[in-house]
């Protein structure tokens, strides 16, 4: 086998996985645990599966310090299906949900909630006036909502909550799709947490859901696949679970524990992000639009201010092994995603390349 040229993948998702995990998948793909079958071929009722799944849950519980009063679910449908499942299950009493409008994914959650019959989605705070380059001001909550929806990291705009806004004892639903286990949050501050796996956990096709057990008793009769209570009762195996995706996630969880866990990841992510932001703030070609206090450690948007130059940069970076730096189509420019599996060397290489690009351009913004 020839060696593969080193590339650094800055994609926002599906995103880079730890190289050691990909190699382990390769090495045990043909015969999982000497079963003579690949993980993709084993039964989800076999002990090979149930042991793997139980270990994945245990490790995730340890990594995020998830108390016993929370259930862990491994579902499908991505973060987007949670935009529907959360209101179906938990918008029951007042049928009103308070949304913190921190950017595109919060807005998608609002749109989907409004498609659920009878549900009213109210924006209780918004960062629209700063064009989402900062986080919304803390909401003034005068009444009780069935829950408040919060997006912890705004993948497209590049803003992130370091501490939570004051939500006055309301039920809190947190979308952690793009910084789960990249940043330490206190699980007890939430009643429901969810994350599509393909950004910071594993392959697409798996959604991790963490839900307070006591809330499940209040859920209405729903189609089984859409009911947290029924999914929890069947231990996420109400139907055939995404076995391969859960398996890769289980390897990522083990890798994270070996690396020192979430606190160590947060430290590394701060260091990686700081390196890039420091350069962006000192550059006379590139700049970061997000206000300092709100800057994400996992998704870093940046621009030259000239769309044609942005395009040239993305192509030149690609030719140098720095791939998937094109910004989201909604905001343009560039975006570097620095998830847990992105090594510091990747960010060092990126900054070196940006410096040489800037020199060649002559530093004219
Ligand atoms: C990517 C993303 C989503 C959508 O995830 P899918 O798994 O593609 O449905 C939702 N919320 C946030 C914050 C995201 O980054």
PDB file of C-alpha atoms in Angstrom, residues 5-151:
ATOM      1  CA  UNK A   5      -0.102  12.444   1.180  1.00  0.00           C
ATOM      2  CA  UNK A   6      -0.833  14.313   4.422  1.00  0.00           C
ATOM      3  CA  UNK A   7      -3.893  16.479   4.040  1.00  0.00           C
ATOM      4  CA  UNK A   8      -5.712  18.498   6.671  1.00  0.00           C
ATOM      5  CA  UNK A   9      -9.491  18.440   6.379  1.00  0.00           C
ATOM      6  CA  UNK A  10     -11.157  21.603   7.718  1.00  0.00           C
ATOM      7  CA  UNK A  11     -14.664  20.542   6.694  1.00  0.00           C
ATOM      8  CA  UNK A  12     -17.561  21.612   8.931  1.00  0.00           C
ATOM      9  CA  UNK A  13     -19.166  18.196   8.516  1.00  0.00           C
ATOM     10  CA  UNK A  14     -18.915  15.383   7.785  1.00  0.00           C
ATOM     11  CA  UNK A  15     -15.582  16.161   9.334  1.00  0.00           C
ATOM     12  CA  UNK A  16     -12.157  14.809  10.160  1.00  0.00           C
ATOM     13  CA  UNK A  17     -11.976  11.729  12.404  1.00  0.00           C
ATOM     14  CA  UNK A  18      -8.968  10.822  14.559  1.00  0.00           C
ATOM     15  CA  UNK A  19      -6.466   9.097  12.240  1.00  0.00           C
ATOM     16  CA  UNK A  20      -5.914   6.364  14.839  1.00  0.00           C
ATOM     17  CA  UNK A  21      -9.636   5.573  14.821  1.00  0.00           C
ATOM     18  CA  UNK A  22      -9.798   5.303  11.026  1.00  0.00           C
ATOM     19  CA  UNK A  23      -6.819   2.938  11.085  1.00  0.00           C
ATOM     20  CA  UNK A  24      -8.449   0.805  13.777  1.00  0.00           C
ATOM     21  CA  UNK A  25     -11.659   0.595  11.737  1.00  0.00           C
ATOM     22  CA  UNK A  26      -9.564  -0.580   8.799  1.00  0.00           C
ATOM     23  CA  UNK A  27      -7.654  -3.158  10.817  1.00  0.00           C
ATOM     24  CA  UNK A  28     -10.732  -4.826  12.290  1.00  0.00           C
ATOM     25  CA  UNK A  29     -13.139  -4.273   9.425  1.00  0.00           C
ATOM     26  CA  UNK A  30     -12.995  -7.755   7.915  1.00  0.00           C
ATOM     27  CA  UNK A  31     -13.386  -9.653  11.165  1.00  0.00           C
ATOM     28  CA  UNK A  32     -14.793  -7.797  14.153  1.00  0.00           C
ATOM     29  CA  UNK A  33     -13.429  -9.275  17.397  1.00  0.00           C
ATOM     30  CA  UNK A  34     -12.452 -12.417  15.469  1.00  0.00           C
ATOM     31  CA  UNK A  35     -16.073 -13.152  14.666  1.00  0.00           C
ATOM     32  CA  UNK A  36     -15.315 -13.717  10.982  1.00  0.00           C
ATOM     33  CA  UNK A  37     -17.880 -10.985  10.225  1.00  0.00           C
ATOM     34  CA  UNK A  38     -17.519  -7.264   9.831  1.00  0.00           C
ATOM     35  CA  UNK A  39     -19.289  -4.948  12.258  1.00  0.00           C
ATOM     36  CA  UNK A  40     -21.628  -4.066   9.366  1.00  0.00           C
ATOM     37  CA  UNK A  41     -22.825  -7.662   9.185  1.00  0.00           C
ATOM     38  CA  UNK A  42     -23.459  -8.580  12.820  1.00  0.00           C
ATOM     39  CA  UNK A  43     -26.918  -8.691  14.382  1.00  0.00           C
ATOM     40  CA  UNK A  44     -28.014  -5.807  16.550  1.00  0.00           C
ATOM     41  CA  UNK A  45     -29.449  -8.449  18.892  1.00  0.00           C
ATOM     42  CA  UNK A  46     -26.073 -10.162  19.323  1.00  0.00           C
ATOM     43  CA  UNK A  47     -23.866  -9.706  22.385  1.00  0.00           C
ATOM     44  CA  UNK A  48     -21.136  -8.406  20.055  1.00  0.00           C
ATOM     45  CA  UNK A  49     -23.400  -5.439  19.416  1.00  0.00           C
ATOM     46  CA  UNK A  50     -24.970  -4.974  22.841  1.00  0.00           C
ATOM     47  CA  UNK A  51     -21.563  -5.040  24.554  1.00  0.00           C
ATOM     48  CA  UNK A  52     -20.149  -2.539  22.085  1.00  0.00           C
ATOM     49  CA  UNK A  53     -23.178  -0.263  22.533  1.00  0.00           C
ATOM     50  CA  UNK A  54     -23.075  -0.502  26.331  1.00  0.00           C
ATOM     51  CA  UNK A  55     -19.395   0.414  26.364  1.00  0.00           C
ATOM     52  CA  UNK A  56     -20.053   3.366  24.062  1.00  0.00           C
ATOM     53  CA  UNK A  57     -22.719   4.632  26.464  1.00  0.00           C
ATOM     54  CA  UNK A  58     -20.473   4.136  29.499  1.00  0.00           C
ATOM     55  CA  UNK A  59     -17.624   6.021  27.879  1.00  0.00           C
ATOM     56  CA  UNK A  60     -19.856   8.869  26.725  1.00  0.00           C
ATOM     57  CA  UNK A  61     -21.282   9.101  30.253  1.00  0.00           C
ATOM     58  CA  UNK A  62     -17.770   9.363  31.666  1.00  0.00           C
ATOM     59  CA  UNK A  63     -16.601  11.886  29.063  1.00  0.00           C
ATOM     60  CA  UNK A  64     -19.521  14.282  29.528  1.00  0.00           C
ATOM     61  CA  UNK A  65     -20.114  13.406  33.235  1.00  0.00           C
ATOM     62  CA  UNK A  66     -23.720  12.500  32.457  1.00  0.00           C
ATOM     63  CA  UNK A  67     -25.606  11.798  35.712  1.00  0.00           C
ATOM     64  CA  UNK A  68     -27.570   8.549  36.042  1.00  0.00           C
ATOM     65  CA  UNK A  69     -30.867  10.425  35.876  1.00  0.00           C
ATOM     66  CA  UNK A  70     -30.246  11.011  32.155  1.00  0.00           C
ATOM     67  CA  UNK A  71     -30.808   8.467  29.388  1.00  0.00           C
ATOM     68  CA  UNK A  72     -28.469   8.256  26.404  1.00  0.00           C
ATOM     69  CA  UNK A  73     -30.113   7.496  23.067  1.00  0.00           C
ATOM     70  CA  UNK A  74     -28.449   6.646  19.770  1.00  0.00           C
ATOM     71  CA  UNK A  75     -30.961   7.719  17.124  1.00  0.00           C
ATOM     72  CA  UNK A  76     -31.043   8.599  13.429  1.00  0.00           C
ATOM     73  CA  UNK A  77     -32.318  11.540  11.389  1.00  0.00           C
ATOM     74  CA  UNK A  78     -29.523  13.950  12.340  1.00  0.00           C
ATOM     75  CA  UNK A  79     -29.746  17.142  14.322  1.00  0.00           C
ATOM     76  CA  UNK A  80     -32.572  18.141  12.003  1.00  0.00           C
ATOM     77  CA  UNK A  81     -34.997  15.437  13.154  1.00  0.00           C
ATOM     78  CA  UNK A  82     -34.442  16.668  16.709  1.00  0.00           C
ATOM     79  CA  UNK A  83     -35.872  20.012  15.583  1.00  0.00           C
ATOM     80  CA  UNK A  84     -39.140  18.029  15.218  1.00  0.00           C
ATOM     81  CA  UNK A  85     -38.793  15.424  17.985  1.00  0.00           C
ATOM     82  CA  UNK A  86     -38.114  17.963  20.728  1.00  0.00           C
ATOM     83  CA  UNK A  87     -41.389  19.873  20.141  1.00  0.00           C
ATOM     84  CA  UNK A  88     -43.396  16.682  19.560  1.00  0.00           C
ATOM     85  CA  UNK A  89     -42.265  15.294  22.911  1.00  0.00           C
ATOM     86  CA  UNK A  90     -41.867  18.378  25.071  1.00  0.00           C
ATOM     87  CA  UNK A  91     -44.113  21.189  23.761  1.00  0.00           C
ATOM     88  CA  UNK A  92     -47.125  19.825  25.627  1.00  0.00           C
ATOM     89  CA  UNK A  93     -48.405  22.213  28.295  1.00  0.00           C
ATOM     90  CA  UNK A  94     -48.299  25.792  27.008  1.00  0.00           C
ATOM     91  CA  UNK A  95     -47.332  24.614  23.511  1.00  0.00           C
ATOM     92  CA  UNK A  96     -45.013  27.622  23.458  1.00  0.00           C
ATOM     93  CA  UNK A  97     -41.290  27.277  22.897  1.00  0.00           C
ATOM     94  CA  UNK A  98     -38.810  30.099  23.455  1.00  0.00           C
ATOM     95  CA  UNK A  99     -36.016  30.165  20.898  1.00  0.00           C
ATOM     96  CA  UNK A 100     -32.697  31.936  21.201  1.00  0.00           C
ATOM     97  CA  UNK A 101     -32.033  33.044  17.634  1.00  0.00           C
ATOM     98  CA  UNK A 102     -28.264  32.796  17.466  1.00  0.00           C
ATOM     99  CA  UNK A 103     -27.994  31.927  13.779  1.00  0.00           C
ATOM    100  CA  UNK A 104     -28.909  29.641  10.918  1.00  0.00           C
ATOM    101  CA  UNK A 105     -29.333  26.377  12.843  1.00  0.00           C
ATOM    102  CA  UNK A 106     -31.470  28.052  15.500  1.00  0.00           C
ATOM    103  CA  UNK A 107     -33.628  29.412  12.670  1.00  0.00           C
ATOM    104  CA  UNK A 108     -33.945  25.967  11.141  1.00  0.00           C
ATOM    105  CA  UNK A 109     -35.088  24.676  14.537  1.00  0.00           C
ATOM    106  CA  UNK A 110     -37.725  27.450  14.664  1.00  0.00           C
ATOM    107  CA  UNK A 111     -38.993  26.639  11.155  1.00  0.00           C
ATOM    108  CA  UNK A 112     -39.348  22.952  11.961  1.00  0.00           C
ATOM    109  CA  UNK A 113     -41.051  23.593  15.320  1.00  0.00           C
ATOM    110  CA  UNK A 114     -43.619  25.759  13.526  1.00  0.00           C
ATOM    111  CA  UNK A 115     -44.509  22.779  11.320  1.00  0.00           C
ATOM    112  CA  UNK A 116     -45.659  20.823  14.380  1.00  0.00           C
ATOM    113  CA  UNK A 117     -49.423  21.377  14.702  1.00  0.00           C
ATOM    114  CA  UNK A 118     -50.411  23.646  17.589  1.00  0.00           C
ATOM    115  CA  UNK A 119     -46.866  24.642  18.537  1.00  0.00           C
ATOM    116  CA  UNK A 120     -45.959  28.318  18.845  1.00  0.00           C
ATOM    117  CA  UNK A 121     -42.286  29.175  18.441  1.00  0.00           C
ATOM    118  CA  UNK A 122     -41.388  32.515  19.964  1.00  0.00           C
ATOM    119  CA  UNK A 123     -38.016  34.234  19.504  1.00  0.00           C
ATOM    120  CA  UNK A 124     -37.019  35.379  22.996  1.00  0.00           C
ATOM    121  CA  UNK A 125     -33.597  36.769  22.040  1.00  0.00           C
ATOM    122  CA  UNK A 126     -31.793  37.359  18.763  1.00  0.00           C
ATOM    123  CA  UNK A 127     -28.364  38.351  17.474  1.00  0.00           C
ATOM    124  CA  UNK A 128     -29.827  39.612  14.229  1.00  0.00           C
ATOM    125  CA  UNK A 129     -28.836  43.236  14.876  1.00  0.00           C
ATOM    126  CA  UNK A 130     -25.128  42.279  14.864  1.00  0.00           C
ATOM    127  CA  UNK A 131     -25.643  40.041  11.859  1.00  0.00           C
ATOM    128  CA  UNK A 132     -24.937  37.087  14.190  1.00  0.00           C
ATOM    129  CA  UNK A 133     -21.321  38.135  14.825  1.00  0.00           C
ATOM    130  CA  UNK A 134     -22.097  38.072  18.554  1.00  0.00           C
ATOM    131  CA  UNK A 135     -24.389  36.071  20.825  1.00  0.00           C
ATOM    132  CA  UNK A 136     -27.876  37.373  21.635  1.00  0.00           C
ATOM    133  CA  UNK A 137     -28.374  39.346  24.856  1.00  0.00           C
ATOM    134  CA  UNK A 138     -29.849  37.255  27.680  1.00  0.00           C
ATOM    135  CA  UNK A 139     -33.580  36.845  27.132  1.00  0.00           C
ATOM    136  CA  UNK A 140     -36.144  38.540  29.373  1.00  0.00           C
ATOM    137  CA  UNK A 141     -38.430  35.623  30.200  1.00  0.00           C
ATOM    138  CA  UNK A 142     -41.725  36.788  31.610  1.00  0.00           C
ATOM    139  CA  UNK A 143     -43.610  33.542  31.344  1.00  0.00           C
ATOM    140  CA  UNK A 144     -43.006  29.853  31.365  1.00  0.00           C
ATOM    141  CA  UNK A 145     -42.326  28.139  28.097  1.00  0.00           C
ATOM    142  CA  UNK A 146     -42.493  24.403  27.605  1.00  0.00           C
ATOM    143  CA  UNK A 147     -38.789  24.804  26.956  1.00  0.00           C
ATOM    144  CA  UNK A 148     -36.105  27.180  25.798  1.00  0.00           C
ATOM    145  CA  UNK A 149     -34.058  26.104  22.781  1.00  0.00           C
ATOM    146  CA  UNK A 150     -30.401  27.026  22.706  1.00  0.00           C
ATOM    147  CA  UNK A 151     -27.738  26.357  20.050  1.00  0.00           C
TER     148      UNK A 151
END
